[in-house]
mmCIF file of C-alpha atoms in Angstrom:
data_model
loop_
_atom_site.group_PDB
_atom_site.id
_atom_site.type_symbol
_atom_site.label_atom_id
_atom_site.label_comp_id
_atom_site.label_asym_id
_atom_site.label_seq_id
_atom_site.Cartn_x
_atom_site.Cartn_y
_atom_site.Cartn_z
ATOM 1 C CA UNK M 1 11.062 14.375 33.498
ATOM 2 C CA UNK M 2 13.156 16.203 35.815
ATOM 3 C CA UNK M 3 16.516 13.459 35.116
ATOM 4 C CA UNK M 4 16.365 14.509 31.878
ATOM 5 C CA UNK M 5 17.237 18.145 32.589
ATOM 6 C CA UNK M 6 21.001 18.986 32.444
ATOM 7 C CA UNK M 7 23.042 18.393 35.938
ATOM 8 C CA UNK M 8 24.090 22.050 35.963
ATOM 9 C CA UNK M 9 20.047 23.117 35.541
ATOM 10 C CA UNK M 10 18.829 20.179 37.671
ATOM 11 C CA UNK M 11 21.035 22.088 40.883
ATOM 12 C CA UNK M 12 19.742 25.130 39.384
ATOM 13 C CA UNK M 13 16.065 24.536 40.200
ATOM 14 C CA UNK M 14 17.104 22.316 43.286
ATOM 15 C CA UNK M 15 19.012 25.470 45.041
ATOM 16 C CA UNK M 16 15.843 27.732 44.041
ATOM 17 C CA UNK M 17 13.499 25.521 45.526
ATOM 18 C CA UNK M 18 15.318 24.946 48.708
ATOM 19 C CA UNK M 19 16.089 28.472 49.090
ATOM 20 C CA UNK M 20 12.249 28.948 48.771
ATOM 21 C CA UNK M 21 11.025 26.944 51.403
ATOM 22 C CA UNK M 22 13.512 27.924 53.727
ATOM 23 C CA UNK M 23 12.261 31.249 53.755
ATOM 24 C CA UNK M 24 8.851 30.058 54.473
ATOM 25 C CA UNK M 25 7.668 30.256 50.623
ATOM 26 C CA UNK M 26 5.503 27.603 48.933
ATOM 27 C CA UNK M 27 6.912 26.050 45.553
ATOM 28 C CA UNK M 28 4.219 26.610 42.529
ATOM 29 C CA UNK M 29 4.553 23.439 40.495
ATOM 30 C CA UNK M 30 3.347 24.692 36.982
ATOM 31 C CA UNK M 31 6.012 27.749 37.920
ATOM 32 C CA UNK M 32 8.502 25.045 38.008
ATOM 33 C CA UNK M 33 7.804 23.195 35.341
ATOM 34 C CA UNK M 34 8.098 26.393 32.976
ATOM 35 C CA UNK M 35 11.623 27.075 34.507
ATOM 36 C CA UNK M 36 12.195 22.701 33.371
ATOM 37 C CA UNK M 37 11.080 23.676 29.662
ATOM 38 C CA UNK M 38 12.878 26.482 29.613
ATOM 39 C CA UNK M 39 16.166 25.787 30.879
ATOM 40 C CA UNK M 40 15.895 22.379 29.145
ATOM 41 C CA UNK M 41 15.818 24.267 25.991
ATOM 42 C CA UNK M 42 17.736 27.483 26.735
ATOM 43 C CA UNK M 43 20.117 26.361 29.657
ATOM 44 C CA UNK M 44 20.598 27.221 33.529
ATOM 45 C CA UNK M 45 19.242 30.581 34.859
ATOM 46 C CA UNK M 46 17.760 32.075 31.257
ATOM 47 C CA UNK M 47 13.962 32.166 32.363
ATOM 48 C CA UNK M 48 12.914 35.547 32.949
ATOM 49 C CA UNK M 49 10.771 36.330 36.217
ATOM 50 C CA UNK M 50 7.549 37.200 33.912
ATOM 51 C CA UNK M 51 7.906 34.205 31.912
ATOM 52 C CA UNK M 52 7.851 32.061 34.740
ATOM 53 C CA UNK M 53 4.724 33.834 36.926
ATOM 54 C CA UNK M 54 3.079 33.929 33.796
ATOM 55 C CA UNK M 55 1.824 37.669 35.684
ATOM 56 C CA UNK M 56 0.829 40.813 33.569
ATOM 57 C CA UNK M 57 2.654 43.304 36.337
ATOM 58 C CA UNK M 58 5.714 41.520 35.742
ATOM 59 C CA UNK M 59 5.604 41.322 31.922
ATOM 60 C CA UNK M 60 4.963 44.797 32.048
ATOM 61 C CA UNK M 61 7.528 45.571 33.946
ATOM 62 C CA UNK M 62 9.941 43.429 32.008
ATOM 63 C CA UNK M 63 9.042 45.454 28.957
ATOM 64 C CA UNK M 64 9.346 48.747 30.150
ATOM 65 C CA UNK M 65 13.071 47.146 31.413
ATOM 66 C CA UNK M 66 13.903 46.532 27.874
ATOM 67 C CA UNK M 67 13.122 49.957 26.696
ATOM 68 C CA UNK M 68 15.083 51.590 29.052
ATOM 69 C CA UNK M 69 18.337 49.421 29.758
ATOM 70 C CA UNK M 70 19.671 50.744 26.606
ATOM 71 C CA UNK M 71 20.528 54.260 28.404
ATOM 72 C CA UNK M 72 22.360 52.120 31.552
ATOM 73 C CA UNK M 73 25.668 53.163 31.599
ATOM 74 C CA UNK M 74 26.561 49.459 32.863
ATOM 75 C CA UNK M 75 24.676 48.244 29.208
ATOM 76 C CA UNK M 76 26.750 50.404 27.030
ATOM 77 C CA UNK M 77 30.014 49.156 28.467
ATOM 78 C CA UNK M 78 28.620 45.148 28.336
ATOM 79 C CA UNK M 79 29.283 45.243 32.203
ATOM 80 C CA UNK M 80 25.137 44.459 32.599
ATOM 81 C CA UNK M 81 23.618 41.625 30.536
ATOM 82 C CA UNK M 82 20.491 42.615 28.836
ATOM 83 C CA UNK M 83 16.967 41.551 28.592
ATOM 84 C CA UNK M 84 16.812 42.250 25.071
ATOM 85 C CA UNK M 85 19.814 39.877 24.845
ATOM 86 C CA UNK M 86 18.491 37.485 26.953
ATOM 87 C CA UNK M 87 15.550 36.902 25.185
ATOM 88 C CA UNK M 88 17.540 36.878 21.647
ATOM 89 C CA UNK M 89 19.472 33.961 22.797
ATOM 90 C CA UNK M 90 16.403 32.322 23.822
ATOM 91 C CA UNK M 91 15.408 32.854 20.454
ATOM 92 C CA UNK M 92 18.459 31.112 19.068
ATOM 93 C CA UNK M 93 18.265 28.643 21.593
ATOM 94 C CA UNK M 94 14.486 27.695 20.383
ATOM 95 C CA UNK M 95 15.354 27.267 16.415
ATOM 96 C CA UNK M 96 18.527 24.982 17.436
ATOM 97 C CA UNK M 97 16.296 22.742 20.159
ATOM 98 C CA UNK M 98 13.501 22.567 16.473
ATOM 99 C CA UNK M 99 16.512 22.117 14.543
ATOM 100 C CA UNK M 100 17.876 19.155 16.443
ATOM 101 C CA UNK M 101 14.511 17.250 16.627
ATOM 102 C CA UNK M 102 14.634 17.137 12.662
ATOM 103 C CA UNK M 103 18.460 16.016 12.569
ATOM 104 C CA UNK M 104 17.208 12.849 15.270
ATOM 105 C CA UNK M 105 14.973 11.882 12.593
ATOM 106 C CA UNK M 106 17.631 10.836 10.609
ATOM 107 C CA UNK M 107 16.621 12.446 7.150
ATOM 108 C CA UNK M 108 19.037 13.860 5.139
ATOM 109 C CA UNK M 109 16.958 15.152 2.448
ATOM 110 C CA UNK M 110 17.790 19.193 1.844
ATOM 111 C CA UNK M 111 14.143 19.904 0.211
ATOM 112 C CA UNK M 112 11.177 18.758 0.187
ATOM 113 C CA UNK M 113 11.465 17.891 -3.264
ATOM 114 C CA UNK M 114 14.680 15.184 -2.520
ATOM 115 C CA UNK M 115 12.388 13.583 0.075
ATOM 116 C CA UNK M 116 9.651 13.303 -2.111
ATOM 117 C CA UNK M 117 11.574 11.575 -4.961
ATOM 118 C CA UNK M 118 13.853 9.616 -2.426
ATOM 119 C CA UNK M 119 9.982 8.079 -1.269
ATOM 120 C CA UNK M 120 8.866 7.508 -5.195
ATOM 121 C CA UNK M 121 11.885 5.731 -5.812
ATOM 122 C CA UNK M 122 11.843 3.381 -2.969
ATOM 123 C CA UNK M 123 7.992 2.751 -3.510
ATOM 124 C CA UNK M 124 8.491 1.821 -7.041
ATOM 125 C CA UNK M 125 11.519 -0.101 -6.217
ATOM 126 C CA UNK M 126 9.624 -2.228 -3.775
ATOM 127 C CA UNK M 127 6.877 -2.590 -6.525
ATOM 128 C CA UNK M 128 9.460 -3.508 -9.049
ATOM 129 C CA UNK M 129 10.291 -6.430 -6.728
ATOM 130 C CA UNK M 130 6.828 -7.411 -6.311
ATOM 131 C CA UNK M 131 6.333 -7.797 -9.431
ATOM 132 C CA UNK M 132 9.571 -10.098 -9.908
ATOM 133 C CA UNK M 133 8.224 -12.234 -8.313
ATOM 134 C CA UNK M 134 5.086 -12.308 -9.519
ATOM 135 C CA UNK M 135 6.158 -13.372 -12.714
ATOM 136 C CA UNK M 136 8.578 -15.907 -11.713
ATOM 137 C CA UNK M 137 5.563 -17.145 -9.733
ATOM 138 C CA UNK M 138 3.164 -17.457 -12.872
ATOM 139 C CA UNK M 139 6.365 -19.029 -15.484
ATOM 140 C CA UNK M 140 6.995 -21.776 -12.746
ATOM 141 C CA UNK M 141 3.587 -22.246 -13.166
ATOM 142 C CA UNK M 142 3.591 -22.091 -16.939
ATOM 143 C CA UNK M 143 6.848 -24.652 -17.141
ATOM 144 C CA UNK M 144 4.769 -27.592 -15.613
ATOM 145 C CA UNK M 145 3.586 -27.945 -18.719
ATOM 146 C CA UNK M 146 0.121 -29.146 -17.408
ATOM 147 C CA UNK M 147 -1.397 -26.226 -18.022
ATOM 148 C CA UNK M 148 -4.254 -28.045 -19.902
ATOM 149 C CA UNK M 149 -5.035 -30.228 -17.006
ATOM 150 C CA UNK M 150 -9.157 -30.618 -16.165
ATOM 151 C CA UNK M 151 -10.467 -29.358 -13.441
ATOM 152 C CA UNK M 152 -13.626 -30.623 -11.723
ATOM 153 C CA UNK M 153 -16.362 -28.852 -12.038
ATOM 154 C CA UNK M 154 -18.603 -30.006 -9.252
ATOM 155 C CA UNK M 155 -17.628 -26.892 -6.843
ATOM 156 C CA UNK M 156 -18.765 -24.706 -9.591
ATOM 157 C CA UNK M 157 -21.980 -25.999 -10.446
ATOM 158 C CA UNK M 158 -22.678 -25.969 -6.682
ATOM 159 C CA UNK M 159 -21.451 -22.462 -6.795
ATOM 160 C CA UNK M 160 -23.453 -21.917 -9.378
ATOM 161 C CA UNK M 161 -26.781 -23.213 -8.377
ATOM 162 C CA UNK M 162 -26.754 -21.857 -5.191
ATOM 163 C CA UNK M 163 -26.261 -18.515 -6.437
ATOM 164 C CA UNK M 164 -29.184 -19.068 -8.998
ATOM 165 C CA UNK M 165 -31.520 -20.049 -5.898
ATOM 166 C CA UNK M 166 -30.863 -17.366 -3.380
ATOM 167 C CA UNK M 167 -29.535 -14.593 -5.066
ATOM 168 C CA UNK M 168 -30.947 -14.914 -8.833
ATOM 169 C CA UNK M 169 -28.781 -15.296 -12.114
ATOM 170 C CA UNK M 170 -29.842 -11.776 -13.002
ATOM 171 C CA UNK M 171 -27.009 -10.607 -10.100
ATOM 172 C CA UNK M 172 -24.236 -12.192 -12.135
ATOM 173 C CA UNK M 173 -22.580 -9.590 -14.663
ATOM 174 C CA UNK M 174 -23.557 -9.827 -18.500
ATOM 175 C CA UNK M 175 -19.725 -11.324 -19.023
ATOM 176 C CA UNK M 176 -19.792 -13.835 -16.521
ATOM 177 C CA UNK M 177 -22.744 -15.493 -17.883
ATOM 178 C CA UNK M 178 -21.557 -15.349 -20.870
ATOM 179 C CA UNK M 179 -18.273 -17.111 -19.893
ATOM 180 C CA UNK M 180 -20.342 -19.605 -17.829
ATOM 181 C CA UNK M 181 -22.461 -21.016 -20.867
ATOM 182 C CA UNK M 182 -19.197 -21.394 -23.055
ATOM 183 C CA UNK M 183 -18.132 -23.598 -20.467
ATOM 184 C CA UNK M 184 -21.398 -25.533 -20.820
ATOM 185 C CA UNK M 185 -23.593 -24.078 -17.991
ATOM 186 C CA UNK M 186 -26.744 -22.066 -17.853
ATOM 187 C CA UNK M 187 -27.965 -24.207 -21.312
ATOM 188 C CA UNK M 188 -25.302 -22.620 -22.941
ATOM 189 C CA UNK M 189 -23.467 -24.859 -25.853
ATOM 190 C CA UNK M 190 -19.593 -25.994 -24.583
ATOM 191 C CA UNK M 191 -16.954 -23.949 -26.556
ATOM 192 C CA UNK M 192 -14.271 -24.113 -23.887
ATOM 193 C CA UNK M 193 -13.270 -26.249 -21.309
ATOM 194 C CA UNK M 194 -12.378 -26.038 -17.568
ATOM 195 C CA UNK M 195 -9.096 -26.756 -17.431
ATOM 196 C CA UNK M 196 -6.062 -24.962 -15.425
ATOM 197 C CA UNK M 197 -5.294 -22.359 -17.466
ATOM 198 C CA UNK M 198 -9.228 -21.806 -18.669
ATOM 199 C CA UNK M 199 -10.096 -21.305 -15.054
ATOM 200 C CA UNK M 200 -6.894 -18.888 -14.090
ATOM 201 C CA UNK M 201 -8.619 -16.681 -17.269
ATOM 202 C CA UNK M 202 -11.654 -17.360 -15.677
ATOM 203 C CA UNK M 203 -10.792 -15.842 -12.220
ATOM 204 C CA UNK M 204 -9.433 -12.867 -13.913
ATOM 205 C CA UNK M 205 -12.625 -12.015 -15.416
ATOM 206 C CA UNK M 206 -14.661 -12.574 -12.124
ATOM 207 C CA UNK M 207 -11.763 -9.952 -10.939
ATOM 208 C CA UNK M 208 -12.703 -7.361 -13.530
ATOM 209 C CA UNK M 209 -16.089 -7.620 -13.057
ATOM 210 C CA UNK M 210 -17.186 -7.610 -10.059
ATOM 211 C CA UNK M 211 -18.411 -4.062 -8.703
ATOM 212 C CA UNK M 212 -17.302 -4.370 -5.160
ATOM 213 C CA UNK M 213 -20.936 -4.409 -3.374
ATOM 214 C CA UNK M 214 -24.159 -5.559 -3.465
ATOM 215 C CA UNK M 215 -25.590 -8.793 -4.255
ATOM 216 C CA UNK M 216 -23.697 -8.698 -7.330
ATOM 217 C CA UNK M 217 -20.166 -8.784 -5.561
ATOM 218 C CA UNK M 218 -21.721 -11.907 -3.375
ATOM 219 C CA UNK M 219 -22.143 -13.918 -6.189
ATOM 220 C CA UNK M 220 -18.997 -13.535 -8.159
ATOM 221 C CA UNK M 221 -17.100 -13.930 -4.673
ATOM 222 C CA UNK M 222 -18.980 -17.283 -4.398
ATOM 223 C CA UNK M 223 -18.058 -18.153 -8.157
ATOM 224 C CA UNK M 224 -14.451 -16.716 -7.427
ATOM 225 C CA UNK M 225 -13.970 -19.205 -4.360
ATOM 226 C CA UNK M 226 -15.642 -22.594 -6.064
ATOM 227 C CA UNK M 227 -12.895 -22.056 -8.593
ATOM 228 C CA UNK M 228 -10.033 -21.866 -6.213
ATOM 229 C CA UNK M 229 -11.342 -24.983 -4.151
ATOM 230 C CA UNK M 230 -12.154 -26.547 -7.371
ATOM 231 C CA UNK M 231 -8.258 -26.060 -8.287
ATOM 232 C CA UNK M 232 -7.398 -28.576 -5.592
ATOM 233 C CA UNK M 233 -9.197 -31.406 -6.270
ATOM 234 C CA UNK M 234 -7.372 -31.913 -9.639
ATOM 235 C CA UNK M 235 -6.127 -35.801 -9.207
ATOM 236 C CA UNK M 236 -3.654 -35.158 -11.975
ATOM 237 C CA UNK M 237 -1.261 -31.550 -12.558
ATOM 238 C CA UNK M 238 -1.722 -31.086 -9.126
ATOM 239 C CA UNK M 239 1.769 -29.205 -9.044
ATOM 240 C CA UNK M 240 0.469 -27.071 -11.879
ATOM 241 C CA UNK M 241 -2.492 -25.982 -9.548
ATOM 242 C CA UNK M 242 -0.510 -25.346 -6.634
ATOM 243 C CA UNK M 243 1.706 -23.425 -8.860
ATOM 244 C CA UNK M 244 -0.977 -21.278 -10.047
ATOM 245 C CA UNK M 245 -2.805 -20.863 -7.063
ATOM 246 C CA UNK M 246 0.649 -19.751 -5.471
ATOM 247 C CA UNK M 247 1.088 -17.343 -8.451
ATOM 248 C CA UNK M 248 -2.578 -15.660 -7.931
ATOM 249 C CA UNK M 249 -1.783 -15.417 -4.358
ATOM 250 C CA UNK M 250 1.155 -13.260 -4.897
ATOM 251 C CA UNK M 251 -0.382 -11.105 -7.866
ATOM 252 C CA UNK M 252 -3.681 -10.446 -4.738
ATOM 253 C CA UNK M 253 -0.714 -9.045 -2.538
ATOM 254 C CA UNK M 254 0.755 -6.831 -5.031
ATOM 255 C CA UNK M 255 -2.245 -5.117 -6.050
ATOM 256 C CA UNK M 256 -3.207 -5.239 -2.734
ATOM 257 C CA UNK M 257 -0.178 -3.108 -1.964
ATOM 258 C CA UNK M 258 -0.222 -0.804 -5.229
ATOM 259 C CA UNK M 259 -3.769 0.210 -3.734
ATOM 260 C CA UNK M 260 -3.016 0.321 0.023
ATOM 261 C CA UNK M 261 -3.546 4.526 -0.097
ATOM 262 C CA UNK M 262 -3.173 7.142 -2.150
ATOM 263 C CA UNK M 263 0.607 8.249 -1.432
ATOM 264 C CA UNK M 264 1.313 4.802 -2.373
ATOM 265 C CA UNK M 265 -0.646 4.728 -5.652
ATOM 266 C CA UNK M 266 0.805 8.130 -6.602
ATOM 267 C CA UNK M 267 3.713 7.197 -6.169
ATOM 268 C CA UNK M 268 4.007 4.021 -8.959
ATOM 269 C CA UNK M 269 2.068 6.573 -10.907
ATOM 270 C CA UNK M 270 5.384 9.084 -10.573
ATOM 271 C CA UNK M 271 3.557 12.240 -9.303
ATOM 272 C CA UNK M 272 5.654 15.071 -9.582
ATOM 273 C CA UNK M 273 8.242 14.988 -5.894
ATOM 274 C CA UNK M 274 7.923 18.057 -5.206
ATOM 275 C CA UNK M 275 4.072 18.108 -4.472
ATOM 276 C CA UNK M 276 4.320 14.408 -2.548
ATOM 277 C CA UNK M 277 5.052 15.966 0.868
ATOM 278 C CA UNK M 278 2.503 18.307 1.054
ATOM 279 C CA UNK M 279 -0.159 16.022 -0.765
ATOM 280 C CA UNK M 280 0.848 12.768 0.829
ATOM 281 C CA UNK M 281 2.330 13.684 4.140
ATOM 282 C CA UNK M 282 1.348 17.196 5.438
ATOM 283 C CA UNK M 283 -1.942 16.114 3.424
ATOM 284 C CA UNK M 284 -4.257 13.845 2.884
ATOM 285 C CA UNK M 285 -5.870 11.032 5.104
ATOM 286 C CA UNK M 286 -4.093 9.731 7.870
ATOM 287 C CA UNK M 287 -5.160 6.100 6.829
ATOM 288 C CA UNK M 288 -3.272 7.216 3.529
ATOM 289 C CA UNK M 289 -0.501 7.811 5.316
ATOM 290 C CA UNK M 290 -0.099 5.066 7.542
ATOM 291 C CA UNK M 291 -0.179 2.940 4.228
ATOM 292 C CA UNK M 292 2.503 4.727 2.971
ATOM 293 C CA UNK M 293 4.820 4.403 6.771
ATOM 294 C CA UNK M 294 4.312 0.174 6.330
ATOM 295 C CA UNK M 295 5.118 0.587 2.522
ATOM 296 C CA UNK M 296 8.148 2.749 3.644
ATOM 297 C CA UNK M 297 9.278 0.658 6.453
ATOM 298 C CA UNK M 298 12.202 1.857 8.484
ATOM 299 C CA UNK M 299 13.923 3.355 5.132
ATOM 300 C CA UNK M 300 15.703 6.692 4.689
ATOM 301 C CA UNK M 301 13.087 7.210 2.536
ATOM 302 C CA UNK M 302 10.629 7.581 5.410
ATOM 303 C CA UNK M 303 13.150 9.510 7.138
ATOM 304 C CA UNK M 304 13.513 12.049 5.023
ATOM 305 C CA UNK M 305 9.974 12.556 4.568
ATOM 306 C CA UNK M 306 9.548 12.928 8.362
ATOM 307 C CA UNK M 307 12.464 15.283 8.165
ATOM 308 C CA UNK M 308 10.868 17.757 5.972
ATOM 309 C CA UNK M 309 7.703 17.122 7.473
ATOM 310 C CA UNK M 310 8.976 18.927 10.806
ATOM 311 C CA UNK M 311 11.149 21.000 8.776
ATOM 312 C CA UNK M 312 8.092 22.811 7.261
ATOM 313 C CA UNK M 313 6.192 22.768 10.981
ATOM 314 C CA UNK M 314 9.362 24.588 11.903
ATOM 315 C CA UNK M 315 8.994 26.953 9.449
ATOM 316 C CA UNK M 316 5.551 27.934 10.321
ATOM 317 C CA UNK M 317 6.538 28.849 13.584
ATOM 318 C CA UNK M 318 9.360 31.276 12.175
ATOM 319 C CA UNK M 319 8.629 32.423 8.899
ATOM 320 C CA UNK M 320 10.755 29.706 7.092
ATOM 321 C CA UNK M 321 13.608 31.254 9.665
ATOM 322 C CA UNK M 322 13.144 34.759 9.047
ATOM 323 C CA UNK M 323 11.277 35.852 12.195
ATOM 324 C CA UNK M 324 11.468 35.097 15.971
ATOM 325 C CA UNK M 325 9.988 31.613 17.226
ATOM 326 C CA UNK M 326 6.200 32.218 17.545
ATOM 327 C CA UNK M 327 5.361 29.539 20.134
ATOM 328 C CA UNK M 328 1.230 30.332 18.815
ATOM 329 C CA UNK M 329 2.247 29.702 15.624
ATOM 330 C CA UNK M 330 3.925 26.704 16.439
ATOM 331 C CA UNK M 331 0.719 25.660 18.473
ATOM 332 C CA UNK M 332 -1.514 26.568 15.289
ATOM 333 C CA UNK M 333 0.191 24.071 13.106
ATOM 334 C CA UNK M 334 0.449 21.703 15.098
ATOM 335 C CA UNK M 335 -3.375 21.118 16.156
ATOM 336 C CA UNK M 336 -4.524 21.416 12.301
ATOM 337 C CA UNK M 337 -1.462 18.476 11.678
ATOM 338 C CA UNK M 338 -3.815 16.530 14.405
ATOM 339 C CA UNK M 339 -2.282 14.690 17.358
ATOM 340 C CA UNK M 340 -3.048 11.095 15.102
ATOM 341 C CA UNK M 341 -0.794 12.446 12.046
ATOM 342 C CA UNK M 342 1.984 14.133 14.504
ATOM 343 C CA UNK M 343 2.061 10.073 16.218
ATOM 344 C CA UNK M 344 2.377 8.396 12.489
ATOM 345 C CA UNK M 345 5.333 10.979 11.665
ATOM 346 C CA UNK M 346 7.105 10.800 14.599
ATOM 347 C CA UNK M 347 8.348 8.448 17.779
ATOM 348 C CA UNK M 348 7.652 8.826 21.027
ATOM 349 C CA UNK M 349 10.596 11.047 22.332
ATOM 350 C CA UNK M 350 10.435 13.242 19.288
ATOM 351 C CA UNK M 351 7.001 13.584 20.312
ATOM 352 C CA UNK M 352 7.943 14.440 23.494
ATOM 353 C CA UNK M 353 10.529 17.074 22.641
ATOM 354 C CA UNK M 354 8.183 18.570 20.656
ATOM 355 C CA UNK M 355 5.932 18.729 23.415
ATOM 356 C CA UNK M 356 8.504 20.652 25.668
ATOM 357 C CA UNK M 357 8.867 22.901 22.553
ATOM 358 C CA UNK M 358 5.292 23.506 22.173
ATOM 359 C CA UNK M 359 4.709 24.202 26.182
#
């Protein structure tokens, strides 16, 4: 985008160009857009000739310059400008341009180790919540008092009978039968009774025993859904169901959330910081991580981690600082991040300034 150039390189390229085709020369468009890139990073007039052709004669011949321009007399008495020194401050100019995409991300985190506890804290902080809620949820429930209310039991034994006839009582778990004839089914002799807080334990067993798949998982879903319509039909405590039923809802959202990926998981679990960027951020799915940007949100938290995230792509590129920008270094990292990771981490005009970078 040539507006976003700076004025003084914008008239830079413009005077070029013009003198160009007044001399009856043709402009070479991916010429020009090197000289954008580079100016845009380095400032007016610091492209070299051979950078810009891209052509082997004149990177030779720039080369061979910088081995000999040490011996100019105008060199040794700084009247002459130097290759060597033009390509140093390109150098300089490259690590500030990285630099300054990681300070617009807004992190503040100094290692990767900071960002990776600032992002545990604010997941298990968000948990904590959760969870707060959860129980005031289930002890408005429990201060109805109507705990004991009945609940019909017509949805289940539809439930029930259906899943006998099309799926077979052998696909219901060993526990859930068991349950079932306590509460009078399957021939089974009554021990406990369907009320409110006998079907709230109920639904918590279906929950911890149903495998997930197969016919099996059909037919405790089908159980699991009787009981939760059934919980509406009771005439009296109907505030006690509602109560519950808002309670369970809750609880399904915070587990829901505690398993949403793997950076999330590990991070109630309080893995070790200093391994969550690399496992959770630089690695690992990008479903993973796109769980743990919505559990994140627009924090500082997330900031940070996509601070260090670039911070170490940086590094790659320069040996952690220590060596000269290596633009196929820089191009190396950044394919095995992926382009669908790089667009998770970071916004569309970081994206693009890492794109001039890159080019």
């Amino acid at each position: 985008d040539f507006s976003k150039l700076s004025t003084a390189a914008q008239e830079a390229i413009r005077q070029d160009a013009q003198a160009t085709l007044r001399s009856g020369g043709t402009l070479d468009p991916a010429q020009l857009m090197r000289r954008a890139d580079i100016e845009t990073i380095a400032g007016p007039s610091m492209a070299t000739r051979g950078q810009l052709t891209r052509s082997p004669q004149d990177w030779s011949i720039e080369r061979n310059l910088q081995r000999t321009e040490v011996n100019l007399p105008s060199v040794r008495t700084g009247a002459q400008e130097t290759l060597t020194g033009r390509l140093e401050a390109q150098d300089q100019a490259l690590k500030t341009y990285a630099g300054n995409i990681a300070q617009g991300t807004g992190g503040r985190a100094g290692t990767p180790l900071e960002a990776g506890a600032s992002a545990i804290e604010t997941v298990q902080a968000n948990d904590a919540a959760r969870n707060k809620v959860v129980n005031r949820l289930y002890q408005a429930y429990r201060d109805t008092g109507m705990k004991g209310s009945a609940v019909p039991e017509d949805k289940l034994t539809a439930a029930l009978t259906d899943v006998i006839e099309n799926r077979g009582v052998e696909t219901l778990p060993p526990a859930v039968v068991t349950r079932l004839k306590e509460f009078g089914f399957l021939g089974g002799e009554r021990t406990r009774y369907l009320t409110i807080e006998e079907a709230d334990k109920f639904n918590r067993l279906l929950n911890a025993n149903n495998p997930g798949f197969g016919s099996a998982a059909g037919s405790v879903g089908q159980l699991k859904k009787s009981l939760d319509q059934s919980l509406n039909d009771i005439p009296v405590g109907k505030d006690a169901s509602q109560a519950l039923l808002t309670a369970r809802k809750a609880a399904a959202e915070m587990f829901a959330a505690r398993e949403a990926g793997q950076g999330v998981s590990r991070a109630i679990a309080d893995v070790a910081p200093d391994k969550f960027l690399q496992q959770n951020v630089l690695g690992g799915s990008v479903r993973d991580l796109q769980s743990l940007k919505s559990e994140l949100g627009d924090s500082q938290s997330w900031n940070n981690l996509r601070q260090q995230a670039w911070e170490w792509i940086h590094g790659q590129a320069t040996q952690g600082g220590r060596a000269p920008f290596s633009g196929a270094k820089l191009d190396d990292t950044l394919r095995k991040m992926g382009d669908e990771r790089m667009r998770v981490l970071f916004n569309e005009q970081e994206l693009q300034a890492i794109s001039t970078l890159r080019r």
